[in-house]
mmCIF file of C-alpha atoms in Angstrom:
data_model
loop_
_atom_site.group_PDB
_atom_site.id
_atom_site.type_symbol
_atom_site.label_atom_id
_atom_site.label_comp_id
_atom_site.label_asym_id
_atom_site.label_seq_id
_atom_site.Cartn_x
_atom_site.Cartn_y
_atom_site.Cartn_z
ATOM 1 C CA MET L 506 44.713 -104.823 2.142
ATOM 2 C CA SER L 507 43.545 -104.298 -1.397
ATOM 3 C CA SER L 508 45.401 -105.862 -4.279
ATOM 4 C CA GLU L 509 48.030 -103.786 -6.038
ATOM 5 C CA HIS L 510 48.933 -106.392 -8.687
ATOM 6 C CA PRO L 511 45.776 -107.029 -10.738
ATOM 7 C CA ASN L 512 47.716 -108.600 -13.620
ATOM 8 C CA GLY L 513 49.548 -111.258 -11.583
ATOM 9 C CA THR L 514 48.381 -114.620 -10.300
ATOM 10 C CA ILE L 515 47.481 -114.858 -6.640
ATOM 11 C CA ALA L 516 47.304 -118.124 -4.704
ATOM 12 C CA VAL L 517 44.647 -118.419 -2.016
ATOM 13 C CA ALA L 518 45.250 -120.685 0.969
ATOM 14 C CA MET L 519 41.868 -122.407 1.210
ATOM 15 C CA SER L 520 40.947 -124.249 4.398
ATOM 16 C CA GLY L 521 37.383 -125.016 3.320
ATOM 17 C CA GLY L 522 35.968 -122.479 5.778
ATOM 18 C CA VAL L 523 33.964 -119.336 5.120
ATOM 19 C CA ASP L 524 36.871 -116.918 5.686
ATOM 20 C CA SER L 525 39.325 -118.240 3.110
ATOM 21 C CA SER L 526 36.489 -119.021 0.702
ATOM 22 C CA THR L 527 35.332 -115.401 0.928
ATOM 23 C CA VAL L 528 38.884 -114.265 0.199
ATOM 24 C CA ALA L 529 38.814 -116.330 -2.992
ATOM 25 C CA ALA L 530 35.441 -114.847 -3.945
ATOM 26 C CA LEU L 531 36.598 -111.273 -3.336
ATOM 27 C CA LEU L 532 39.747 -111.684 -5.416
ATOM 28 C CA HIS L 533 37.875 -113.481 -8.181
ATOM 29 C CA GLU L 534 35.294 -110.674 -8.210
ATOM 30 C CA ARG L 535 38.097 -108.131 -8.662
ATOM 31 C CA GLY L 536 39.204 -109.915 -11.799
ATOM 32 C CA GLU L 537 42.308 -111.450 -10.262
ATOM 33 C CA SER L 538 43.855 -114.603 -11.683
ATOM 34 C CA VAL L 539 43.210 -116.920 -8.727
ATOM 35 C CA VAL L 540 44.492 -120.404 -7.947
ATOM 36 C CA GLY L 541 43.319 -122.259 -4.849
ATOM 37 C CA LEU L 542 45.703 -124.251 -2.651
ATOM 38 C CA THR L 543 44.597 -126.507 0.195
ATOM 39 C CA MET L 544 47.143 -128.019 2.545
ATOM 40 C CA GLN L 545 46.829 -131.660 3.545
ATOM 41 C CA LEU L 546 48.424 -131.460 6.978
ATOM 42 C CA TRP L 547 47.358 -134.376 9.116
ATOM 43 C CA ASN L 548 45.839 -137.782 8.519
ATOM 44 C CA GLN L 549 42.729 -137.616 10.685
ATOM 45 C CA ARG L 550 42.606 -141.436 10.770
ATOM 46 C CA ARG L 551 45.898 -141.633 12.631
ATOM 47 C CA LEU L 552 45.828 -142.489 16.315
ATOM 48 C CA PRO L 553 42.686 -144.675 16.127
ATOM 49 C CA ALA L 554 42.441 -144.741 19.923
ATOM 50 C CA LEU L 555 41.257 -141.135 19.715
ATOM 51 C CA GLN L 556 38.531 -141.706 17.160
ATOM 52 C CA GLY L 557 34.966 -141.603 18.429
ATOM 53 C CA PRO L 558 31.915 -143.155 16.761
ATOM 54 C CA GLU L 559 31.007 -139.852 15.095
ATOM 55 C CA PRO L 560 33.205 -137.449 13.102
ATOM 56 C CA VAL L 561 34.324 -134.423 15.103
ATOM 57 C CA GLN L 562 32.581 -131.267 13.964
ATOM 58 C CA HIS L 563 34.020 -127.775 13.442
ATOM 59 C CA ARG L 564 37.639 -128.821 12.992
ATOM 60 C CA CYS L 565 39.671 -127.505 10.092
ATOM 61 C CA CYS L 566 41.891 -129.548 7.752
ATOM 62 C CA SER L 567 39.613 -132.595 7.561
ATOM 63 C CA ILE L 568 38.727 -134.504 4.399
ATOM 64 C CA ASP L 569 35.376 -132.689 4.390
ATOM 65 C CA ASP L 570 37.197 -129.356 4.420
ATOM 66 C CA VAL L 571 39.249 -130.327 1.367
ATOM 67 C CA TYR L 572 35.995 -131.251 -0.349
ATOM 68 C CA ASP L 573 34.430 -127.896 0.631
ATOM 69 C CA ALA L 574 37.428 -125.937 -0.664
ATOM 70 C CA ARG L 575 37.243 -127.776 -3.987
ATOM 71 C CA ARG L 576 33.502 -127.044 -4.237
ATOM 72 C CA VAL L 577 34.161 -123.326 -3.752
ATOM 73 C CA ALA L 578 36.865 -123.325 -6.435
ATOM 74 C CA GLU L 579 34.541 -125.136 -8.851
ATOM 75 C CA HIS L 580 31.696 -122.752 -8.025
ATOM 76 C CA LEU L 581 33.868 -119.710 -8.761
ATOM 77 C CA GLY L 582 35.683 -121.342 -11.669
ATOM 78 C CA PHE L 583 39.403 -121.229 -10.923
ATOM 79 C CA PRO L 584 42.142 -123.916 -10.677
ATOM 80 C CA PHE L 585 42.499 -125.784 -7.391
ATOM 81 C CA TYR L 586 45.217 -128.047 -5.992
ATOM 82 C CA VAL L 587 45.754 -130.019 -2.797
ATOM 83 C CA VAL L 588 49.342 -129.979 -1.556
ATOM 84 C CA ASN L 589 50.592 -132.572 0.904
ATOM 85 C CA PHE L 590 52.612 -131.076 3.749
ATOM 86 C CA GLU L 591 51.973 -133.841 6.268
ATOM 87 C CA GLN L 592 55.663 -134.556 6.903
ATOM 88 C CA LYS L 593 56.585 -130.883 7.314
ATOM 89 C CA PHE L 594 53.548 -130.275 9.543
ATOM 90 C CA GLU L 595 54.455 -133.170 11.798
ATOM 91 C CA GLU L 596 58.093 -132.060 12.040
ATOM 92 C CA SER L 597 57.361 -128.368 12.582
ATOM 93 C CA VAL L 598 54.063 -128.349 14.475
ATOM 94 C CA VAL L 599 52.897 -131.684 15.919
ATOM 95 C CA ARG L 600 56.172 -133.004 17.311
ATOM 96 C CA PRO L 601 57.191 -129.659 18.871
ATOM 97 C CA PHE L 602 53.673 -129.403 20.339
ATOM 98 C CA VAL L 603 54.169 -132.694 22.152
ATOM 99 C CA GLU L 604 57.767 -131.918 23.154
ATOM 100 C CA GLU L 605 56.854 -128.490 24.520
ATOM 101 C CA TYR L 606 54.122 -129.876 26.768
ATOM 102 C CA LEU L 607 56.410 -132.646 28.011
ATOM 103 C CA ALA L 608 59.039 -129.995 28.796
ATOM 104 C CA GLY L 609 56.606 -128.041 30.960
ATOM 105 C CA ARG L 610 55.707 -125.338 28.435
ATOM 106 C CA THR L 611 52.413 -124.410 26.769
ATOM 107 C CA PRO L 612 52.821 -124.112 22.975
ATOM 108 C CA VAL L 613 50.902 -122.110 20.334
ATOM 109 C CA PRO L 614 50.652 -124.554 17.398
ATOM 110 C CA CYS L 615 48.789 -122.120 15.096
ATOM 111 C CA THR L 616 51.739 -119.719 15.171
ATOM 112 C CA HIS L 617 54.213 -122.500 14.398
ATOM 113 C CA CYS L 618 51.987 -123.551 11.492
ATOM 114 C CA ASN L 619 51.983 -119.993 10.141
ATOM 115 C CA ASN L 620 55.740 -119.554 10.561
ATOM 116 C CA ASP L 621 56.937 -122.919 9.282
ATOM 117 C CA VAL L 622 54.239 -124.245 6.965
ATOM 118 C CA LYS L 623 51.667 -121.778 5.660
ATOM 119 C CA PHE L 624 53.917 -118.777 5.017
ATOM 120 C CA ASP L 625 57.001 -120.862 4.328
ATOM 121 C CA GLN L 626 56.234 -124.059 2.414
ATOM 122 C CA LEU L 627 52.892 -122.931 0.970
ATOM 123 C CA LEU L 628 54.302 -119.592 -0.145
ATOM 124 C CA LEU L 629 57.163 -121.440 -1.840
ATOM 125 C CA THR L 630 54.658 -123.714 -3.606
ATOM 126 C CA ALA L 631 52.643 -120.695 -4.698
ATOM 127 C CA ARG L 632 55.733 -119.155 -6.292
ATOM 128 C CA GLN L 633 56.586 -122.436 -7.993
ATOM 129 C CA ILE L 634 53.212 -122.555 -9.753
ATOM 130 C CA GLY L 635 53.575 -118.990 -10.983
ATOM 131 C CA ALA L 636 51.747 -116.978 -8.335
ATOM 132 C CA ASP L 637 53.432 -113.816 -7.144
ATOM 133 C CA ARG L 638 51.419 -113.464 -3.919
ATOM 134 C CA LEU L 639 49.616 -115.543 -1.289
ATOM 135 C CA ALA L 640 46.245 -114.506 0.144
ATOM 136 C CA THR L 641 44.806 -116.019 3.323
ATOM 137 C CA GLY L 642 41.709 -115.610 5.457
ATOM 138 C CA HIS L 643 43.566 -114.118 8.419
ATOM 139 C CA TYR L 644 42.055 -111.067 10.062
ATOM 140 C CA ALA L 645 45.102 -108.800 9.886
ATOM 141 C CA ARG L 646 46.529 -106.123 7.597
ATOM 142 C CA VAL L 647 49.846 -105.333 5.932
ATOM 143 C CA ARG L 648 51.063 -102.067 4.463
ATOM 144 C CA PRO L 649 54.361 -100.761 3.117
ATOM 145 C CA ASN L 650 56.102 -97.990 5.068
ATOM 146 C CA ALA L 651 57.949 -95.802 2.582
ATOM 147 C CA ALA L 652 59.776 -93.985 5.371
ATOM 148 C CA ASN L 653 61.695 -97.014 6.634
ATOM 149 C CA GLY L 654 61.281 -99.374 3.677
ATOM 150 C CA ARG L 655 59.609 -102.066 5.789
ATOM 151 C CA THR L 656 56.347 -103.930 5.374
ATOM 152 C CA GLU L 657 54.280 -103.379 8.493
ATOM 153 C CA LEU L 658 51.902 -105.859 10.110
ATOM 154 C CA LEU L 659 48.748 -104.266 11.540
ATOM 155 C CA ARG L 660 45.848 -105.368 13.676
ATOM 156 C CA ALA L 661 42.591 -106.171 11.923
ATOM 157 C CA ALA L 662 39.985 -103.427 11.807
ATOM 158 C CA ASP L 663 37.654 -105.763 13.735
ATOM 159 C CA GLU L 664 39.588 -106.200 16.978
ATOM 160 C CA SER L 665 37.308 -109.025 18.134
ATOM 161 C CA LYS L 666 38.566 -111.124 15.194
ATOM 162 C CA ASP L 667 42.162 -109.870 15.074
ATOM 163 C CA GLN L 668 44.717 -112.641 14.397
ATOM 164 C CA SER L 669 47.899 -110.572 14.188
ATOM 165 C CA TYR L 670 49.064 -112.263 17.415
ATOM 166 C CA PHE L 671 49.548 -115.516 15.482
ATOM 167 C CA LEU L 672 51.549 -113.854 12.689
ATOM 168 C CA PHE L 673 54.379 -112.275 14.677
ATOM 169 C CA GLY L 674 56.970 -114.701 13.278
ATOM 170 C CA LEU L 675 56.610 -113.696 9.623
ATOM 171 C CA THR L 676 59.630 -112.207 7.882
ATOM 172 C CA GLN L 677 59.759 -109.012 5.858
ATOM 173 C CA GLU L 678 60.062 -111.083 2.678
ATOM 174 C CA GLN L 679 56.960 -113.102 3.559
ATOM 175 C CA LEU L 680 54.859 -110.112 4.569
ATOM 176 C CA ALA L 681 55.668 -108.325 1.316
ATOM 177 C CA LEU L 682 54.081 -111.238 -0.588
ATOM 178 C CA CYS L 683 50.990 -111.552 1.629
ATOM 179 C CA ASP L 684 47.473 -110.303 1.050
ATOM 180 C CA PHE L 685 44.908 -110.301 3.881
ATOM 181 C CA PRO L 686 41.667 -109.141 2.205
ATOM 182 C CA LEU L 687 39.571 -109.624 5.368
ATOM 183 C CA GLY L 688 41.678 -107.218 7.417
ATOM 184 C CA GLU L 689 39.229 -104.352 6.976
ATOM 185 C CA MET L 690 36.071 -106.481 7.356
ATOM 186 C CA SER L 691 33.927 -107.720 10.228
ATOM 187 C CA LYS L 692 32.807 -111.341 10.490
ATOM 188 C CA ALA L 693 29.245 -110.276 9.679
ATOM 189 C CA GLU L 694 30.464 -108.598 6.494
ATOM 190 C CA VAL L 695 32.392 -111.738 5.549
ATOM 191 C CA ARG L 696 29.277 -113.912 5.995
ATOM 192 C CA GLU L 697 27.210 -111.489 3.913
ATOM 193 C CA THR L 698 29.841 -111.458 1.164
ATOM 194 C CA ALA L 699 29.851 -115.278 1.141
ATOM 195 C CA ARG L 700 26.061 -115.345 0.842
ATOM 196 C CA ARG L 701 26.087 -112.790 -1.946
ATOM 197 C CA ALA L 702 28.626 -114.907 -3.850
ATOM 198 C CA ARG L 703 26.425 -117.982 -3.213
ATOM 199 C CA LEU L 704 29.347 -119.866 -1.716
ATOM 200 C CA PRO L 705 28.433 -123.420 -0.639
ATOM 201 C CA VAL L 706 30.152 -122.786 2.727
ATOM 202 C CA ALA L 707 28.425 -119.478 3.491
ATOM 203 C CA GLU L 708 26.715 -120.870 6.622
ATOM 204 C CA LYS L 709 29.487 -123.248 7.698
ATOM 205 C CA PRO L 710 30.370 -122.945 11.423
ATOM 206 C CA GLU L 711 33.816 -121.761 12.407
ATOM 207 C CA SER L 712 36.442 -124.386 13.149
ATOM 208 C CA GLN L 713 37.264 -124.894 16.794
ATOM 209 C CA GLU L 714 40.078 -126.451 18.797
ATOM 210 C CA ILE L 715 43.460 -127.583 17.488
ATOM 211 C CA CYS L 716 43.090 -129.100 14.033
ATOM 212 C CA PHE L 717 45.129 -132.254 14.705
ATOM 213 C CA VAL L 718 43.604 -133.032 18.127
ATOM 214 C CA PRO L 719 40.338 -134.742 17.120
ATOM 215 C CA THR L 720 38.750 -134.867 20.565
ATOM 216 C CA GLY L 721 40.009 -131.527 21.857
ATOM 217 C CA ASP L 722 41.746 -133.482 24.646
ATOM 218 C CA TYR L 723 45.406 -132.596 24.158
ATOM 219 C CA VAL L 724 46.564 -134.768 27.086
ATOM 220 C CA GLN L 725 45.029 -137.836 25.468
ATOM 221 C CA PHE L 726 46.571 -136.823 22.135
ATOM 222 C CA ILE L 727 50.071 -136.496 23.609
ATOM 223 C CA GLN L 728 49.891 -139.924 25.206
ATOM 224 C CA ALA L 729 48.577 -141.562 22.023
ATOM 225 C CA TYR L 730 51.197 -139.854 19.850
ATOM 226 C CA VAL L 731 54.105 -140.826 22.111
ATOM 227 C CA GLU L 732 52.940 -144.441 22.103
ATOM 228 C CA GLU L 733 52.500 -144.427 18.309
ATOM 229 C CA GLN L 734 56.108 -143.269 17.992
ATOM 230 C CA GLY L 735 57.227 -146.379 19.859
ATOM 231 C CA SER L 736 58.162 -144.460 22.993
ATOM 232 C CA ARG L 737 56.842 -144.481 26.507
ATOM 233 C CA MET L 738 55.592 -141.522 28.454
ATOM 234 C CA PRO L 739 58.205 -140.345 30.941
ATOM 235 C CA ASP L 740 57.626 -141.049 34.619
ATOM 236 C CA GLU L 741 54.602 -138.829 35.027
ATOM 237 C CA SER L 742 54.146 -138.449 38.750
ATOM 238 C CA GLY L 743 55.745 -135.855 40.991
ATOM 239 C CA GLU L 744 55.248 -133.567 43.945
ATOM 240 C CA ILE L 745 52.794 -130.716 44.165
ATOM 241 C CA VAL L 746 54.396 -128.033 46.318
ATOM 242 C CA THR L 747 53.453 -124.580 47.508
ATOM 243 C CA THR L 748 55.635 -121.572 46.726
ATOM 244 C CA ASN L 749 57.335 -121.983 50.115
ATOM 245 C CA GLY L 750 58.226 -125.609 49.368
ATOM 246 C CA GLU L 751 55.549 -127.439 51.367
ATOM 247 C CA VAL L 752 54.550 -130.744 49.734
ATOM 248 C CA ILE L 753 50.744 -130.928 49.592
ATOM 249 C CA GLY L 754 50.095 -133.669 47.058
ATOM 250 C CA ARG L 755 51.186 -135.479 43.920
ATOM 251 C CA HIS L 756 50.465 -134.823 40.259
ATOM 252 C CA HIS L 757 50.226 -137.317 37.384
ATOM 253 C CA GLY L 758 52.239 -135.561 34.681
ATOM 254 C CA LEU L 759 53.272 -131.935 34.182
ATOM 255 C CA HIS L 760 51.896 -131.987 30.632
ATOM 256 C CA ARG L 761 48.424 -131.941 32.186
ATOM 257 C CA TYR L 762 48.901 -128.442 33.605
ATOM 258 C CA THR L 763 49.538 -124.875 32.545
ATOM 259 C CA VAL L 764 50.393 -121.727 34.471
ATOM 260 C CA GLY L 765 47.264 -120.074 35.864
ATOM 261 C CA GLN L 766 45.225 -123.302 35.926
ATOM 262 C CA ARG L 767 42.925 -123.763 38.918
ATOM 263 C CA LYS L 768 40.652 -126.702 38.112
ATOM 264 C CA GLY L 769 41.800 -130.297 38.022
ATOM 265 C CA LEU L 770 44.666 -129.988 40.500
ATOM 266 C CA GLY L 771 43.363 -132.863 42.626
ATOM 267 C CA ILE L 772 44.115 -131.198 45.949
ATOM 268 C CA ALA L 773 41.844 -129.900 48.692
ATOM 269 C CA ALA L 774 43.580 -127.012 50.402
ATOM 270 C CA GLY L 775 40.609 -125.152 51.798
ATOM 271 C CA ARG L 776 41.422 -122.144 49.589
ATOM 272 C CA PRO L 777 41.706 -121.540 45.843
ATOM 273 C CA LEU L 778 45.116 -122.584 44.493
ATOM 274 C CA TYR L 779 46.545 -122.031 41.031
ATOM 275 C CA VAL L 780 49.478 -123.395 39.068
ATOM 276 C CA VAL L 781 52.262 -120.848 39.545
ATOM 277 C CA ALA L 782 55.104 -122.713 37.847
ATOM 278 C CA LEU L 783 56.141 -126.059 36.373
ATOM 279 C CA GLU L 784 59.598 -127.379 37.259
ATOM 280 C CA PRO L 785 60.279 -130.218 34.810
ATOM 281 C CA GLU L 786 63.887 -130.654 35.945
ATOM 282 C CA ARG L 787 62.603 -131.585 39.424
ATOM 283 C CA GLY L 788 59.244 -132.984 38.307
ATOM 284 C CA ARG L 789 57.426 -130.534 40.549
ATOM 285 C CA LEU L 790 54.192 -128.618 40.146
ATOM 286 C CA VAL L 791 54.278 -125.355 42.092
ATOM 287 C CA VAL L 792 50.948 -123.942 43.261
ATOM 288 C CA GLY L 793 49.987 -120.781 45.077
ATOM 289 C CA GLU L 794 47.324 -118.162 45.555
ATOM 290 C CA ASP L 795 46.112 -115.858 42.820
ATOM 291 C CA SER L 796 48.293 -113.030 44.136
ATOM 292 C CA GLU L 797 51.385 -115.162 43.491
ATOM 293 C CA LEU L 798 50.699 -115.448 39.751
ATOM 294 C CA GLY L 799 51.892 -111.928 38.929
ATOM 295 C CA ARG L 800 55.215 -111.379 37.152
ATOM 296 C CA GLU L 801 56.902 -108.051 36.551
ATOM 297 C CA ALA L 802 59.203 -109.209 33.757
ATOM 298 C CA CYS L 803 60.016 -112.040 31.385
ATOM 299 C CA VAL L 804 62.464 -112.893 28.617
ATOM 300 C CA VAL L 805 61.452 -113.932 25.112
ATOM 301 C CA ARG L 806 63.512 -116.042 22.726
ATOM 302 C CA ASP L 807 63.488 -116.069 18.906
ATOM 303 C CA ALA L 808 62.464 -112.407 18.918
ATOM 304 C CA ASN L 809 61.271 -111.164 15.533
ATOM 305 C CA TRP L 810 61.057 -107.432 14.826
ATOM 306 C CA ILE L 811 58.564 -106.588 12.105
ATOM 307 C CA SER L 812 57.394 -103.022 11.660
ATOM 308 C CA ILE L 813 60.655 -101.620 13.015
ATOM 309 C CA ALA L 814 64.267 -102.749 12.880
ATOM 310 C CA ARG L 815 65.725 -104.289 16.035
ATOM 311 C CA PRO L 816 65.950 -101.324 18.413
ATOM 312 C CA ASP L 817 69.196 -100.340 20.118
ATOM 313 C CA ALA L 818 67.332 -98.530 22.897
ATOM 314 C CA PRO L 819 64.393 -99.540 25.122
ATOM 315 C CA VAL L 820 60.992 -99.401 23.415
ATOM 316 C CA GLU L 821 57.659 -98.599 25.059
ATOM 317 C CA ALA L 822 54.857 -100.843 23.789
ATOM 318 C CA MET L 823 51.688 -102.727 24.657
ATOM 319 C CA VAL L 824 52.306 -106.456 25.036
ATOM 320 C CA LYS L 825 49.931 -109.410 24.654
ATOM 321 C CA ILE L 826 51.082 -112.578 26.427
ATOM 322 C CA ARG L 827 48.108 -114.650 25.215
ATOM 323 C CA HIS L 828 45.745 -114.319 22.271
ATOM 324 C CA ARG L 829 42.873 -113.161 24.505
ATOM 325 C CA HIS L 830 45.074 -111.152 26.875
ATOM 326 C CA GLU L 831 44.335 -107.450 27.312
ATOM 327 C CA PRO L 832 47.583 -105.765 26.115
ATOM 328 C CA ALA L 833 49.703 -104.460 28.969
ATOM 329 C CA ALA L 834 52.079 -101.496 28.991
ATOM 330 C CA ALA L 835 55.720 -102.551 29.054
ATOM 331 C CA THR L 836 59.269 -101.588 28.224
ATOM 332 C CA ILE L 837 61.045 -103.935 25.819
ATOM 333 C CA ILE L 838 64.816 -104.196 25.804
ATOM 334 C CA SER L 839 66.457 -106.031 22.935
ATOM 335 C CA LEU L 840 69.260 -108.157 24.393
ATOM 336 C CA ASP L 841 70.650 -109.500 21.105
ATOM 337 C CA ASP L 842 69.424 -110.639 17.691
ATOM 338 C CA ARG L 843 67.185 -113.340 19.187
ATOM 339 C CA MET L 844 66.418 -112.355 22.782
ATOM 340 C CA ALA L 845 64.519 -109.522 24.427
ATOM 341 C CA GLU L 846 63.441 -108.642 27.945
ATOM 342 C CA ILE L 847 59.934 -107.390 28.731
ATOM 343 C CA ARG L 848 59.425 -105.263 31.847
ATOM 344 C CA PHE L 849 55.740 -104.732 32.598
ATOM 345 C CA ARG L 850 54.501 -101.499 34.130
ATOM 346 C CA GLU L 851 52.130 -103.564 36.287
ATOM 347 C CA PRO L 852 52.638 -107.252 37.201
ATOM 348 C CA GLN L 853 50.912 -109.575 34.730
ATOM 349 C CA ARG L 854 49.006 -112.672 35.733
ATOM 350 C CA ALA L 855 50.059 -116.119 34.483
ATOM 351 C CA VAL L 856 52.978 -115.304 32.199
ATOM 352 C CA THR L 857 53.316 -118.741 30.608
ATOM 353 C CA PRO L 858 56.513 -120.267 29.142
ATOM 354 C CA GLY L 859 55.931 -121.438 25.565
ATOM 355 C CA GLN L 860 53.292 -118.817 24.788
ATOM 356 C CA ALA L 861 53.971 -115.868 22.493
ATOM 357 C CA ALA L 862 54.475 -112.306 23.685
ATOM 358 C CA VAL L 863 53.607 -109.862 20.906
ATOM 359 C CA PHE L 864 54.502 -106.170 20.969
ATOM 360 C CA TYR L 865 52.081 -103.507 19.705
ATOM 361 C CA SER L 866 52.275 -99.780 19.138
ATOM 362 C CA GLY L 867 48.758 -98.672 18.339
ATOM 363 C CA GLU L 868 47.629 -100.781 15.389
ATOM 364 C CA ARG L 869 51.166 -101.790 14.417
ATOM 365 C CA VAL L 870 52.787 -105.052 15.438
ATOM 366 C CA LEU L 871 56.350 -104.131 16.355
ATOM 367 C CA GLY L 872 57.411 -107.748 16.845
ATOM 368 C CA GLY L 873 57.214 -110.644 19.232
ATOM 369 C CA GLY L 874 58.891 -113.701 20.681
ATOM 370 C CA TRP L 875 58.386 -116.889 22.678
ATOM 371 C CA ILE L 876 58.203 -116.583 26.461
ATOM 372 C CA ALA L 877 61.166 -118.445 27.955
#
């Protein structure tokens, strides 16, 4: 989305990567008054048991990334600040991440970070320093709809990079103050823009994995974090049962599994078996054949309607139940202000509690919620 406020100050959330750095370069090139903000979210030296002999590469939010963001700001010549949100990040992202896994659900920490830190605390900080908008490197678009007075969230033009799935929790107030300059660009165009601006991060690889899990091993992270907090992991073992109740083995902690998983089950059944469900109240892992993974419906909690007001009649939409999921046709029925039911036209494989279900109509994001 192009800027409509050339005389105001715009804050850029700078992660130290090529995307957010290119955003800063584009806005600076337009003559905007830019200020760079980098969030200090997690002390990478915490949980020493997870630290290897070499620094982990391609992970955002490290000390090196702060350094890279500062170099970009100095190169382009605008003010730059580091803001410490470690406490908020731990409360809103890290702790719920651990709790969700221990409760048998599979969380989406990037969405929680967007909802509760980046577009909440960082946007507030941006306003406090005199900026009237916040720009980020997300591949998504926003536009005002004069007909209904709402700010719509749209897919990115480059569908292979689209990140609108992770932004479903943003409010109308937040979206109205957001600028996503990369929404119309491809990754190749972003790289070329970074090279043209001679950014020091133009060839930097993309960050991978979850930013606060240094090894990429979330099971190891959960165990280390629980121990650091002075707690003990709950009794981890339990029965592995088939969908008809037959006990065929034992597992070593439900947090090690997610719906749809096939590898690492530790059982030899003579046929492929997949995780069909986790039953934390009984400590059981339910497995079955691929055909048993399909679900015709699910309920989402904390539903957030974006491009339309909460509907009072069923809505036809395409629904993504994972970031890389091919959207599926469904009917969505709003149950109340915070709950909605999704009825799929065709059964969907591995509908996973804790993941987000996001509703699309063409390029518009109608809303979304957390699968219960």
